Tab-separated table of C-alpha atoms and ligand atoms in Angstrom:
chain	number	residue	atom	x	y	z
A	1	MET	CA	35.981	-37.071	59.382
A	2	ARG	CA	33.566	-36.951	62.861
A	3	TYR	CA	32.964	-33.695	64.804
A	4	VAL	CA	32.246	-33.769	68.805
A	5	SER	CA	31.199	-30.918	70.240
A	6	THR	CA	33.277	-28.254	72.214
A	7	ARG	CA	31.832	-28.828	75.274
A	8	GLY	CA	31.932	-32.997	75.241
A	9	ARG	CA	28.211	-34.034	76.334
A	10	SER	CA	27.057	-34.649	72.843
A	11	PRO	CA	28.093	-37.857	70.931
A	12	SER	CA	30.112	-37.304	67.557
A	13	VAL	CA	28.983	-37.000	64.161
A	14	GLY	CA	29.784	-36.780	60.319
A	15	PHE	CA	29.864	-34.103	58.067
A	16	VAL	CA	26.326	-33.911	57.212
A	17	ASP	CA	24.344	-34.195	60.395
A	18	ALA	CA	27.440	-31.692	61.591
A	19	VAL	CA	26.213	-29.131	58.975
A	20	LEU	CA	22.286	-29.610	59.516
A	21	ALA	CA	22.488	-29.742	62.893
A	22	GLY	CA	24.234	-26.394	63.934
A	23	LEU	CA	24.575	-26.074	67.262
A	24	ALA	CA	25.437	-29.333	69.009
A	25	PRO	CA	22.474	-31.540	71.604
A	26	ASP	CA	24.665	-29.886	74.654
A	27	GLY	CA	24.775	-26.405	73.527
A	28	GLY	CA	28.345	-26.771	72.773
A	29	LEU	CA	29.575	-25.997	68.909
A	30	TYR	CA	30.891	-28.539	66.357
A	31	VAL	CA	34.660	-29.103	65.289
A	32	PRO	CA	36.377	-32.128	63.604
A	33	GLN	CA	37.685	-34.699	66.124
A	34	ALA	CA	40.769	-34.457	64.436
A	35	TRP	CA	41.917	-31.064	61.886
A	36	PRO	CA	43.176	-32.107	58.675
A	37	VAL	CA	46.575	-31.491	57.448
A	38	PHE	CA	47.581	-29.991	53.776
A	39	THR	CA	51.674	-31.204	53.147
A	40	HIS	CA	54.131	-28.311	52.284
A	41	ASN	CA	53.776	-29.508	48.387
A	42	GLU	CA	49.761	-30.045	48.484
A	43	ILE	CA	49.711	-26.193	49.606
A	44	ALA	CA	52.220	-25.271	47.230
A	45	ASN	CA	49.834	-27.050	44.783
A	46	PHE	CA	46.694	-24.381	45.482
A	47	ALA	CA	48.762	-22.212	42.892
A	48	GLY	CA	47.463	-20.772	39.874
A	49	ARG	CA	44.446	-22.843	39.864
A	50	PRO	CA	41.123	-21.267	39.756
A	51	TYR	CA	39.017	-20.705	43.266
A	52	ALA	CA	36.759	-22.821	43.329
A	53	GLN	CA	39.583	-26.131	42.074
A	54	VAL	CA	40.774	-24.950	45.885
A	55	ALA	CA	37.833	-24.821	47.930
A	56	ALA	CA	36.368	-28.415	46.361
A	57	VAL	CA	40.071	-29.603	47.952
A	58	VAL	CA	39.892	-27.621	51.423
A	59	LEU	CA	35.614	-28.285	51.721
A	60	GLY	CA	36.600	-32.219	50.817
A	61	ALA	CA	39.470	-32.643	53.176
A	62	PHE	CA	36.124	-31.533	55.852
A	63	ALA	CA	33.245	-33.485	54.159
A	64	GLY	CA	35.771	-37.068	54.176
A	65	ASP	CA	33.785	-39.801	51.969
A	66	GLU	CA	30.232	-37.833	52.899
A	67	VAL	CA	30.470	-35.750	49.689
A	68	ALA	CA	31.598	-37.114	46.550
A	69	PRO	CA	34.223	-34.763	44.956
A	70	ALA	CA	32.909	-34.303	41.689
A	71	ASP	CA	29.714	-33.521	43.691
A	72	MET	CA	31.541	-30.785	45.432
A	73	LEU	CA	33.787	-29.532	42.959
A	74	ALA	CA	30.198	-29.027	40.913
A	75	MET	CA	28.785	-27.562	43.289
A	76	CYS	CA	32.137	-24.973	43.830
A	77	GLU	CA	32.071	-24.220	40.547
A	78	GLU	CA	28.116	-23.820	40.146
A	79	ALA	CA	28.867	-21.200	43.866
A	80	TYR	CA	31.622	-19.323	42.935
A	81	ALA	CA	30.597	-18.543	39.481
A	82	THR	CA	27.959	-16.215	41.134
A	83	PHE	CA	31.110	-13.938	41.670
A	84	ARG	CA	31.095	-10.581	39.429
A	85	HIS	CA	35.127	-10.836	40.093
A	86	PRO	CA	36.827	-13.706	37.561
A	87	ALA	CA	38.938	-13.865	40.761
A	88	VAL	CA	36.248	-14.576	43.090
A	89	VAL	CA	38.429	-13.171	46.111
A	90	PRO	CA	41.027	-10.625	44.047
A	91	LEU	CA	43.911	-8.892	45.828
A	92	THR	CA	45.265	-5.674	46.033
A	93	GLN	CA	47.707	-3.893	46.777
A	94	ILE	CA	47.688	-0.506	49.539
A	95	GLY	CA	51.485	-0.704	50.715
A	96	PRO	CA	55.216	-1.646	49.992
A	97	ASN	CA	53.844	-4.650	52.129
A	98	ALA	CA	50.427	-4.702	52.579
A	99	PHE	CA	47.321	-5.947	50.601
A	100	ILE	CA	43.271	-5.895	50.382
A	101	ALA	CA	41.447	-9.084	49.658
A	102	GLU	CA	37.901	-8.197	48.106
A	103	LEU	CA	36.114	-10.700	49.928
A	104	PHE	CA	32.573	-8.327	48.421
A	105	HIS	CA	31.985	-9.282	44.949
A	106	GLY	CA	29.500	-12.114	45.407
A	107	PRO	CA	25.425	-11.469	45.220
A	108	SER	CA	24.861	-9.601	48.517
A	109	LEU	CA	28.071	-7.309	48.051
A	110	ALA	CA	29.303	-8.584	51.537
A	111	PHE	CA	31.671	-11.739	52.488
A	112	LYS	CA	29.231	-14.155	54.163
A	113	ASP	CA	28.367	-14.896	50.424
A	114	VAL	CA	31.084	-16.668	50.035
A	115	ALA	CA	30.534	-19.253	52.926
A	116	MET	CA	26.572	-19.028	52.334
A	117	GLN	CA	26.492	-19.192	48.424
A	118	ILE	CA	28.276	-23.262	48.591
A	119	LEU	CA	26.407	-23.954	52.425
A	120	ALA	CA	23.103	-23.394	50.181
A	121	ARG	CA	24.315	-25.722	47.514
A	122	LEU	CA	25.623	-28.328	50.202
A	123	TYR	CA	21.974	-27.884	52.186
A	124	ASP	CA	20.157	-28.568	48.792
A	125	HIS	CA	22.436	-31.587	48.046
A	126	ILE	CA	22.402	-33.374	50.393
A	127	LEU	CA	18.478	-32.225	51.797
A	128	GLN	CA	17.670	-33.984	47.760
A	129	ARG	CA	19.332	-37.218	48.917
A	130	GLN	CA	17.911	-37.489	51.611
A	131	GLY	CA	14.270	-36.721	49.952
A	132	ARG	CA	13.817	-33.618	53.287
A	133	THR	CA	12.201	-30.619	53.003
A	134	GLN	CA	13.793	-28.173	55.916
A	135	THR	CA	13.156	-24.805	57.417
A	136	ILE	CA	16.163	-22.626	57.862
A	137	LEU	CA	15.201	-19.340	60.598
A	138	CYS	CA	18.011	-17.006	60.479
A	139	ALA	CA	18.193	-13.706	62.220
A	140	THR	CA	20.210	-11.102	60.911
A	141	SER	CA	21.741	-7.630	61.988
A	142	GLY	CA	22.075	-6.799	57.977
A	143	ASP	CA	24.365	-8.975	56.218
A	144	THR	CA	24.029	-12.865	56.813
A	145	GLY	CA	20.062	-12.272	56.014
A	146	GLY	CA	20.823	-10.744	52.424
A	147	ALA	CA	23.111	-13.662	51.935
A	148	ALA	CA	21.248	-16.201	52.714
A	149	VAL	CA	18.342	-15.313	50.892
A	150	GLU	CA	20.212	-14.906	47.547
A	151	ALA	CA	21.847	-18.071	48.038
A	152	PHE	CA	18.339	-19.994	49.044
A	153	ARG	CA	16.082	-18.492	47.460
A	154	GLY	CA	14.662	-20.817	44.472
A	155	ARG	CA	16.003	-24.249	46.194
A	156	LYS	CA	14.025	-26.803	45.980
A	157	SER	CA	14.445	-28.393	49.490
A	158	VAL	CA	14.460	-24.969	51.826
A	159	ARG	CA	12.598	-22.540	52.354
A	160	VAL	CA	14.472	-19.684	54.348
A	161	MET	CA	12.081	-16.811	57.487
A	162	ALA	CA	14.958	-13.808	57.731
A	163	LEU	CA	14.415	-11.849	60.639
A	164	PHE	CA	15.414	-8.333	60.831
A	165	PRO	CA	14.932	-5.711	63.445
A	166	GLU	CA	12.900	-3.395	61.278
A	167	GLY	CA	14.191	0.682	60.481
A	168	ARG	CA	17.991	-0.782	62.560
A	169	ILE	CA	19.673	-1.990	58.721
A	170	SER	CA	21.063	-0.120	55.686
A	171	GLU	CA	18.283	0.499	53.035
A	172	VAL	CA	20.629	-1.414	51.071
A	173	GLN	CA	21.086	-4.098	53.684
A	174	ARG	CA	17.297	-4.723	53.481
A	175	ARG	CA	16.286	-4.598	49.679
A	176	PHE	CA	18.998	-7.597	49.580
A	177	MET	CA	16.153	-9.408	51.432
A	178	THR	CA	13.375	-8.014	50.418
A	179	ALA	CA	13.115	-7.949	46.317
A	180	ALA	CA	13.567	-12.121	46.370
A	181	VAL	CA	10.343	-12.616	44.279
A	182	GLU	CA	10.946	-17.178	45.239
A	183	ASP	CA	8.039	-18.157	47.603
A	184	ASN	CA	10.770	-20.057	49.747
A	185	ILE	CA	11.567	-16.442	50.968
A	186	ALA	CA	9.381	-14.617	53.633
A	187	CYS	CA	11.038	-11.458	55.323
A	188	VAL	CA	9.474	-10.453	58.470
A	189	ALA	CA	10.291	-7.515	60.038
A	190	VAL	CA	10.721	-7.333	63.672
A	191	ALA	CA	9.163	-4.452	65.723
A	192	GLY	CA	12.965	-4.345	68.274
A	193	ASP	CA	16.082	-4.593	67.673
A	194	PHE	CA	18.371	-7.539	66.205
A	195	ASP	CA	19.133	-9.370	70.287
A	196	ASP	CA	15.226	-9.330	70.409
A	197	CYS	CA	15.379	-11.452	66.051
A	198	GLN	CA	18.316	-13.739	68.344
A	199	ALA	CA	15.882	-14.604	71.352
A	200	ILE	CA	13.351	-15.311	68.856
A	201	VAL	CA	14.841	-17.937	66.949
A	202	LYS	CA	16.499	-18.898	70.241
A	203	ASP	CA	13.225	-19.603	71.176
A	204	ALA	CA	11.943	-20.848	68.843
A	205	PHE	CA	15.064	-23.987	68.355
A	206	ARG	CA	14.212	-24.595	71.424
A	207	ASP	CA	10.746	-25.394	71.369
A	208	ASP	CA	10.890	-29.724	70.036
A	209	ASP	CA	7.205	-29.627	68.426
A	210	LEU	CA	7.942	-26.158	66.465
A	211	ARG	CA	11.301	-27.865	65.878
A	212	GLN	CA	10.233	-31.158	64.814
A	213	ALA	CA	7.200	-29.542	62.423
A	214	VAL	CA	8.957	-27.613	60.198
A	215	ASP	CA	12.462	-29.470	60.202
A	216	LEU	CA	13.958	-26.289	61.491
A	217	SER	CA	17.675	-25.493	60.910
A	218	GLY	CA	20.285	-22.686	61.298
A	219	VAL	CA	22.801	-20.960	59.134
A	220	ASN	CA	24.556	-18.799	61.418
A	221	SER	CA	28.453	-18.474	61.987
A	222	ILE	CA	28.155	-21.633	65.011
A	223	ASN	CA	27.600	-23.606	61.254
A	224	PHE	CA	31.096	-25.872	60.859
A	225	ALA	CA	30.528	-25.413	57.131
A	226	ARG	CA	30.358	-21.674	57.176
A	227	ILE	CA	34.075	-21.900	58.849
A	228	ALA	CA	34.961	-24.200	56.676
A	229	ALA	CA	34.574	-22.195	53.679
A	230	GLN	CA	35.663	-19.427	54.429
A	231	ALA	CA	39.346	-20.925	55.382
A	232	VAL	CA	39.409	-21.025	51.590
A	233	TYR	CA	40.503	-17.887	50.820
A	234	TYR	CA	43.178	-17.748	53.361
A	235	PHE	CA	44.599	-20.434	51.584
A	236	THR	CA	44.305	-19.128	48.216
A	237	THR	CA	45.569	-15.005	48.580
A	238	ALA	CA	48.937	-16.148	51.265
A	239	VAL	CA	49.383	-18.450	48.183
A	240	ALA	CA	49.404	-15.562	45.584
A	241	LEU	CA	51.191	-13.996	47.840
A	242	GLY	CA	53.683	-16.628	48.500
A	243	ALA	CA	53.291	-19.345	51.120
A	244	PRO	CA	53.676	-22.108	52.069
A	245	HIS	CA	57.276	-20.203	51.147
A	246	ARG	CA	57.144	-17.710	52.849
A	247	PRO	CA	54.848	-16.794	56.202
A	248	VAL	CA	52.138	-14.395	55.949
A	249	SER	CA	49.732	-12.387	58.475
A	250	PHE	CA	46.164	-11.299	58.165
A	251	CYS	CA	44.185	-8.748	59.962
A	252	VAL	CA	40.282	-9.381	60.080
A	253	PRO	CA	37.166	-6.897	60.609
A	254	SER	CA	35.525	-9.260	63.256
A	255	GLY	CA	32.134	-9.400	65.072
A	256	ASN	CA	31.216	-13.021	65.816
A	257	PHE	CA	35.367	-14.002	65.472
A	258	GLY	CA	33.803	-16.743	62.863
A	259	ASP	CA	36.005	-15.191	59.516
A	260	ALA	CA	38.960	-14.867	62.135
A	261	PHE	CA	38.656	-18.534	62.790
A	262	ALA	CA	38.914	-19.519	59.962
A	263	GLY	CA	42.365	-17.919	60.021
A	264	TYR	CA	43.170	-20.366	62.995
A	265	VAL	CA	41.933	-23.351	60.826
A	266	ALA	CA	43.413	-22.446	57.973
A	267	LYS	CA	47.174	-22.361	59.861
A	268	THR	CA	46.396	-25.579	62.035
A	269	MET	CA	45.509	-27.195	58.588
A	270	GLY	CA	49.350	-26.559	57.354
A	271	LEU	CA	49.269	-22.789	55.952
A	272	PRO	CA	52.211	-20.793	57.443
A	273	ILE	CA	49.988	-17.794	58.871
A	274	SER	CA	52.419	-15.869	61.408
A	275	ARG	CA	49.937	-13.572	62.800
A	276	ILE	CA	45.884	-13.027	63.074
A	277	VAL	CA	45.450	-9.329	63.301
A	278	VAL	CA	41.442	-9.147	65.289
A	279	ALA	CA	40.199	-6.094	64.628
A	280	THR	CA	37.867	-4.887	66.252
A	281	ASN	CA	34.991	-1.607	66.637
A	282	SER	CA	34.744	-0.256	70.038
A	283	ASN	CA	32.683	-2.996	70.577
A	284	ASP	CA	35.921	-4.338	71.672
A	285	ILE	CA	35.564	-7.742	73.832
A	286	LEU	CA	37.985	-9.641	71.646
A	287	ALA	CA	41.132	-7.328	71.548
A	288	ARG	CA	40.309	-7.575	75.172
A	289	ALA	CA	40.434	-10.540	75.731
A	290	PHE	CA	43.723	-10.706	73.669
A	291	SER	CA	45.251	-8.521	75.475
A	292	THR	CA	44.415	-9.119	79.152
A	293	GLY	CA	43.176	-12.820	78.669
A	294	ARG	CA	39.291	-11.533	80.325
A	295	TYR	CA	36.457	-11.787	77.905
A	296	GLU	CA	33.995	-9.824	79.431
A	297	ARG	CA	30.282	-8.109	78.267
A	298	GLY	CA	30.830	-4.704	77.771
A	299	ALA	CA	28.176	-2.334	77.293
A	300	GLY	CA	27.598	-2.671	73.486
A	301	VAL	CA	27.554	0.870	71.276
A	302	ALA	CA	26.132	1.555	67.802
A	303	THR	CA	28.895	1.817	65.386
A	304	ILE	CA	29.449	2.739	61.599
A	305	SER	CA	30.475	-1.070	60.971
A	306	PRO	CA	27.564	-2.516	62.395
A	307	ALA	CA	28.173	-5.841	61.632
A	308	MET	CA	30.417	-6.058	64.169
A	309	ASP	CA	28.504	-4.472	67.247
A	310	ILE	CA	28.852	-8.043	68.886
A	311	GLN	CA	29.038	-8.122	72.653
A	312	SER	CA	29.438	-11.958	72.660
A	313	ALA	CA	31.588	-14.045	69.577
A	314	SER	CA	30.377	-17.397	69.716
A	315	ASN	CA	33.457	-18.798	67.569
A	316	PHE	CA	35.748	-18.026	70.388
A	317	GLU	CA	34.520	-21.230	72.227
A	318	ARG	CA	35.805	-23.029	69.452
A	319	LEU	CA	39.410	-20.862	70.329
A	320	PHE	CA	39.304	-21.827	73.922
A	321	PHE	CA	38.734	-25.675	73.360
A	322	GLU	CA	41.402	-25.500	70.697
A	323	ALA	CA	43.723	-23.189	73.032
A	324	THR	CA	42.428	-25.253	76.862
A	325	GLY	CA	44.194	-28.741	74.625
A	326	ARG	CA	40.427	-29.299	73.826
A	327	ASP	CA	39.061	-29.290	77.435
A	328	ALA	CA	35.728	-29.641	77.481
A	329	ALA	CA	34.359	-29.659	80.446
A	330	ALA	CA	36.710	-26.163	81.597
A	331	THR	CA	34.859	-24.768	77.931
A	332	GLU	CA	31.084	-25.583	79.308
A	333	ALA	CA	32.086	-24.304	82.885
A	334	ALA	CA	33.561	-21.210	80.898
A	335	PHE	CA	30.648	-20.379	79.027
A	336	ASN	CA	27.951	-21.838	81.407
A	337	ASN	CA	29.327	-18.985	83.480
A	338	PHE	CA	30.037	-16.733	80.769
A	339	ALA	CA	26.536	-16.982	80.436
A	340	GLN	CA	25.289	-16.379	83.826
A	341	SER	CA	27.941	-13.941	84.694
A	342	GLY	CA	28.393	-12.314	81.315
A	343	GLY	CA	32.505	-12.827	81.508
A	344	LEU	CA	34.831	-15.386	82.006
A	345	ASP	CA	38.665	-15.854	82.123
A	346	VAL	CA	41.164	-18.010	79.948
A	347	PRO	CA	43.732	-19.916	81.734
A	348	PRO	CA	46.924	-18.983	81.686
A	349	ALA	CA	48.696	-21.589	79.599
A	350	ALA	CA	45.445	-21.137	76.861
A	351	LEU	CA	46.369	-17.448	76.564
A	352	GLN	CA	49.771	-17.796	75.740
A	353	MET	CA	48.943	-20.400	73.325
A	354	MET	CA	46.468	-18.243	71.510
A	355	GLN	CA	48.475	-14.752	72.004
A	356	ALA	CA	51.093	-17.043	69.932
A	357	SER	CA	48.345	-16.433	66.887
A	358	PHE	CA	46.277	-13.513	67.795
A	359	GLN	CA	46.359	-9.763	67.947
A	360	GLY	CA	43.431	-7.975	69.397
A	361	LEU	CA	42.925	-4.238	68.224
A	362	SER	CA	40.127	-1.879	68.787
A	363	THR	CA	39.827	1.486	66.176
A	364	SER	CA	37.762	4.124	67.220
A	365	GLU	CA	34.585	5.480	64.810
A	366	ASP	CA	36.929	8.466	64.201
A	367	ASP	CA	39.798	6.833	63.190
A	368	THR	CA	37.506	4.615	60.927
A	369	ARG	CA	36.798	8.116	59.171
A	370	ALA	CA	39.685	9.356	58.882
A	371	THR	CA	41.068	5.853	57.507
A	372	ILE	CA	38.121	6.198	54.261
A	373	ALA	CA	39.430	9.272	53.890
A	374	GLY	CA	42.933	8.808	53.721
A	375	MET	CA	42.715	5.115	51.834
A	376	LEU	CA	40.820	7.866	48.935
A	377	ALA	CA	43.598	9.895	48.973
A	378	VAL	CA	46.005	7.332	49.236
A	379	THR	CA	45.341	4.536	46.938
A	380	GLY	CA	41.966	6.138	44.805
A	381	GLN	CA	40.124	3.637	46.734
A	382	LEU	CA	36.434	3.717	48.579
A	383	ILE	CA	36.626	1.384	51.333
A	384	ASP	CA	33.575	0.757	53.919
A	385	PRO	CA	33.348	1.351	57.274
A	386	HIS	CA	34.359	-2.676	58.528
A	387	THR	CA	37.028	-2.814	56.153
A	388	ALA	CA	38.162	0.603	57.442
A	389	VAL	CA	38.517	-0.666	61.106
A	390	ALA	CA	40.745	-3.693	60.103
A	391	VAL	CA	43.400	-0.718	57.414
A	392	ALA	CA	43.045	1.491	60.673
A	393	ALA	CA	44.592	-1.421	63.072
A	394	LEU	CA	48.333	-1.729	60.263
A	395	PRO	CA	50.663	0.838	61.707
A	396	ARG	CA	49.776	-0.634	65.588
A	397	THR	CA	50.037	-4.709	64.071
A	398	SER	CA	53.168	-6.439	65.763
A	399	ALA	CA	52.677	-8.785	62.313
A	400	PRO	CA	56.204	-9.297	60.646
A	401	GLY	CA	56.457	-9.435	56.854
A	402	PRO	CA	53.687	-9.854	54.652
A	403	ILE	CA	50.232	-8.448	56.032
A	404	VAL	CA	46.636	-9.250	54.372
A	405	VAL	CA	43.244	-6.796	55.577
A	406	LEU	CA	40.111	-8.477	54.446
A	407	SER	CA	38.057	-6.823	52.862
A	408	THR	CA	34.615	-7.490	54.150
A	409	ALA	CA	31.743	-5.112	52.548
A	410	HIS	CA	31.422	-3.525	49.232
A	411	PRO	CA	31.480	0.527	50.228
A	412	ALA	CA	28.276	0.534	48.179
A	413	LYS	CA	26.190	-1.435	50.960
A	414	PHE	CA	27.391	1.119	53.358
A	415	PRO	CA	27.261	4.525	50.731
A	416	GLU	CA	25.548	6.996	53.251
A	417	ASP	CA	29.188	7.236	55.835
A	418	VAL	CA	31.247	6.051	53.049
A	419	ALA	CA	29.888	9.638	51.151
A	420	ALA	CA	30.603	11.373	55.305
A	421	ALA	CA	33.727	10.225	55.213
A	422	THR	CA	35.165	10.817	51.586
A	423	GLY	CA	32.378	13.529	49.941
A	424	ARG	CA	32.214	10.599	47.188
A	425	THR	CA	29.306	8.484	47.093
A	426	PRO	CA	30.046	4.810	45.844
A	427	ALA	CA	27.469	3.239	42.671
A	428	LEU	CA	26.123	-0.428	43.427
A	429	PRO	CA	28.013	-1.970	40.499
A	430	ALA	CA	26.192	-3.427	37.315
A	431	GLY	CA	23.969	-6.227	37.757
A	432	VAL	CA	22.288	-4.586	41.066
A	433	ALA	CA	22.677	-1.008	40.180
A	434	ASP	CA	18.393	-0.636	40.203
A	435	LEU	CA	17.823	-2.201	43.416
A	436	ALA	CA	16.206	0.485	44.742
A	437	ALA	CA	13.631	0.061	42.058
A	438	ARG	CA	12.946	-3.252	42.718
A	439	PRO	CA	9.238	-4.292	44.815
A	440	GLU	CA	9.789	-5.112	48.170
A	441	ARG	CA	8.235	-8.204	49.418
A	442	PHE	CA	8.083	-8.602	53.397
A	443	ASP	CA	5.553	-8.684	56.790
A	444	ARG	CA	5.952	-6.667	59.533
A	445	ALA	CA	5.722	-8.457	63.403
A	446	PRO	CA	6.040	-7.410	67.143
A	447	ALA	CA	9.160	-9.095	68.499
A	448	ASP	CA	7.344	-11.970	70.019
A	449	ALA	CA	7.925	-15.811	70.104
A	450	ALA	CA	4.459	-17.234	69.486
A	451	ASP	CA	3.550	-14.886	66.849
A	452	ILE	CA	6.628	-15.453	64.803
A	453	LYS	CA	6.365	-19.640	65.235
A	454	ALA	CA	2.997	-19.246	64.552
A	455	ARG	CA	3.956	-17.831	61.145
A	456	LEU	CA	6.572	-20.173	60.647
A	457	ARG	CA	4.503	-22.871	60.400
A	458	ALA	CA	2.169	-21.544	58.235
A	459	PHE	CA	4.988	-20.855	55.922
A	460	ALA	CA	5.895	-24.132	56.208
A	461	GLY	CA	2.308	-25.192	55.437
A	462	VAL	CA	1.704	-27.371	58.976
B	1	PLP	C1	29.798	-10.179	59.647
B	1	PLP	C2	30.738	-9.980	58.778
B	1	PLP	C3	31.612	-9.263	59.743
B	1	PLP	C4	32.272	-9.909	61.228
B	1	PLP	O1	33.140	-11.465	60.501
B	1	PLP	P1	32.834	-12.338	62.083
B	1	PLP	O2	32.487	-13.446	61.522
B	1	PLP	O3	31.281	-12.360	62.247
B	1	PLP	O4	33.440	-11.979	62.833
B	1	PLP	C5	32.685	-8.296	59.381
B	1	PLP	N1	32.568	-7.494	58.260
B	1	PLP	C6	30.858	-7.442	57.779
B	1	PLP	C7	31.000	-6.173	56.417
B	1	PLP	C8	30.174	-8.779	57.847
B	1	PLP	O5	28.365	-8.809	57.446
């Protein structure tokens, strides 16, 4: 399986190189040269199989002959054994034709664990084979850092430095990072906001000397392996609800568009999905793009679903590339334009193609809070604010048939906002109930790329 860049100026690479590189050298994102497709029977055969087995088949289709099937299965079994629920991603029913897929039973209580747990094992597997040690630098607005630290702590071939904006993430989010005692993990509280942290990471990646010296790598959602790993739960949940014999729709709380794009990948691979509803909070760049074709940065606002406070959704470039019939020149021009002017126009034919699969809907803060309270009243279930943004969109969707909301975080990850909406404070699950009592370990740094890069060298011992 070869991977090509959405901007068409980098040579194609294999699965292993696409995973370790993250971003393509021409600034584009890697996608498979041709999408693997499962037959009706192959999909029907997923019914009743353990999650890890389906994951190994789906990921195996993307890895081709670069990872031995037995190794892939062993890694998937280990990765999903870390989840607190034997179904890994269990389904609950919230209405006559509405369901919730709980993606938050992993170690850090957010859906990022689903991809990060297998990604860490893939990294270790590949790097040990190559006799190499890499350094991962990641900026987090909350959940990615915790998932990365949980997945990579103690691994031999990888060290991780996580940058987070001091005072701008929840205490539970911070403690999932800072409680790690392993010395291949370094957490740095940056005196700035998430954009400052992300700018420092980009600066580090542009520094060729540093990149080589520490063998720098990245695990944000531009990494194709994360998308591939997220396609898996579309298969398992849709099949549990009757696919491939009947189509299913999904409603996805969205920020960087990785999760919703993974649904499109599953659909392209043969899974009958009627609609993917892209649910956003008031940061509605995606919802506007799908209704008008104008993809334009707005003024960023802070919401109670902070993991979706995003003004540019990296993975939209992958969809643009697909929707234009893989026109790399048009994709490059559009996203250069977006970088310079903050906006781009989706060509009419491409918009039509997007609208055949996607519907974008934005939910207000008031509606989000009312939905958290309403879910408790109607089903007795506490949901987190990100999930509530999607549940609130359900009455407005045009999706026919059964629809599944992807629940992306455990309510205990956002206890203050859930308590404010319902009067009930969600409890942390067993195993992490003592999180607030664990000692924290982190450094503080100014929002200065030179400072962080010096720390990164020292951390890598070069
Ligand atoms: C990251 C995240 C999202 C957004 O997912 P994208 O793939 O960036 O669209 C939604 N909810 C939670 C809780 C998250 O951590």
